[in-house]
């Protein structure tokens, strides 16, 4: 699985419209940023610090294979980037990602 962290308004847009081009950074970069299980906690800490009301969405990379590229990014690590809109049917599961004591609480067994 790969993971996308959404702000509540971004998640609500995906649910209402059935697809999204992503957050402002995704629009600026020309692809939708995802994280692996190994990098999603670091992504939350770096890019969503002190932000509450987040949604964590899990997607099957094989279902997006033709439009998904793994590319070097932060510290030379490989990150999945989606070069098309994310559709609601791409989302396998989703969870609230609450903030407690300055840290995001990930679902049990995910990391």
XYZ file of C-alpha atoms in Angstrom:
111
model
C 0.000 0.000 0.000
C 0.936 3.625 -0.498
C -0.477 6.491 1.531
C -1.781 10.001 0.957
C -2.403 12.442 3.792
C -5.339 14.776 3.210
C -6.501 17.866 5.015
C -10.216 17.529 5.751
C -11.241 20.013 3.035
C -9.152 18.129 0.453
C -10.674 14.806 1.516
C -14.186 16.259 1.374
C -13.480 17.425 -2.193
C -12.383 13.923 -3.229
C -15.491 12.376 -1.691
C -17.850 14.948 -3.239
C -16.302 15.037 -6.716
C -15.048 11.467 -6.961
C -11.561 12.628 -7.953
C -8.923 15.208 -7.107
C -5.808 16.722 -8.623
C -4.470 16.940 -5.074
C -3.285 19.581 -2.649
C -1.742 22.883 -3.753
C 1.765 21.329 -3.652
C 0.566 18.510 -5.923
C -0.852 21.004 -8.411
C 2.385 23.000 -8.305
C 4.589 19.928 -8.837
C 2.387 18.330 -11.517
C 1.804 15.051 -9.709
C 0.157 13.760 -6.537
C 2.580 13.015 -3.708
C 2.268 9.699 -1.866
C 4.351 8.005 0.822
C 5.251 4.415 1.557
C 4.617 2.828 4.955
C 8.286 3.527 5.732
C 8.032 7.259 5.015
C 4.461 8.315 5.856
C 5.133 9.160 9.523
C 8.063 11.361 8.516
C 5.892 13.008 5.852
C 3.249 13.767 8.482
C 5.831 15.245 10.853
C 7.521 17.380 8.185
C 4.606 18.581 6.082
C 1.613 18.394 8.444
C 3.215 19.411 11.751
C 0.623 20.481 14.332
C -2.225 19.972 11.834
C -5.289 18.140 13.073
C -8.344 16.826 11.227
C -6.245 14.894 8.733
C -7.300 11.810 6.799
C -4.894 9.020 5.882
C -5.843 7.184 2.690
C -4.350 3.860 1.588
C -4.136 3.016 -2.105
C -2.999 -0.092 -3.951
C -0.050 0.933 -6.140
C -0.714 -1.901 -8.589
C -4.118 -0.401 -9.435
C -2.409 2.863 -10.454
C 0.651 1.225 -11.982
C 0.578 2.866 -15.419
C 0.436 6.387 -13.956
C 2.556 5.868 -10.830
C 6.299 6.502 -10.774
C 8.719 5.942 -7.906
C 11.152 8.841 -7.883
C 13.980 10.061 -5.659
C 13.059 12.808 -3.268
C 13.803 13.622 0.377
C 17.265 12.300 1.260
C 17.404 10.173 -1.892
C 14.475 8.021 -0.739
C 12.043 6.728 -3.351
C 8.537 8.192 -3.212
C 5.486 7.287 -5.305
C 4.130 10.087 -7.505
C 0.818 9.780 -9.351
C 0.672 11.503 -12.743
C -3.108 11.689 -13.058
C -6.047 12.615 -10.861
C -6.646 10.421 -7.847
C -10.049 8.776 -8.062
C -12.135 7.699 -5.101
C -12.051 4.129 -6.406
C -8.240 4.202 -6.001
C -8.674 4.477 -2.219
C -8.719 1.062 -0.527
C -9.086 2.308 3.058
C -8.992 5.529 5.014
C -8.651 6.575 8.635
C -8.704 9.700 10.732
C -5.160 10.785 11.592
C -5.554 12.537 14.949
C -2.940 14.697 16.602
C -1.995 13.988 20.221
C 0.872 15.538 22.121
C 2.259 17.017 18.918
C 2.368 13.645 17.111
C 0.001 12.059 14.631
C -1.514 8.785 15.792
C -1.414 6.213 13.013
C -3.760 3.206 12.924
C -2.534 0.192 14.883
C -0.427 -2.168 12.806
C 0.065 0.245 9.921
C 3.664 1.252 10.602
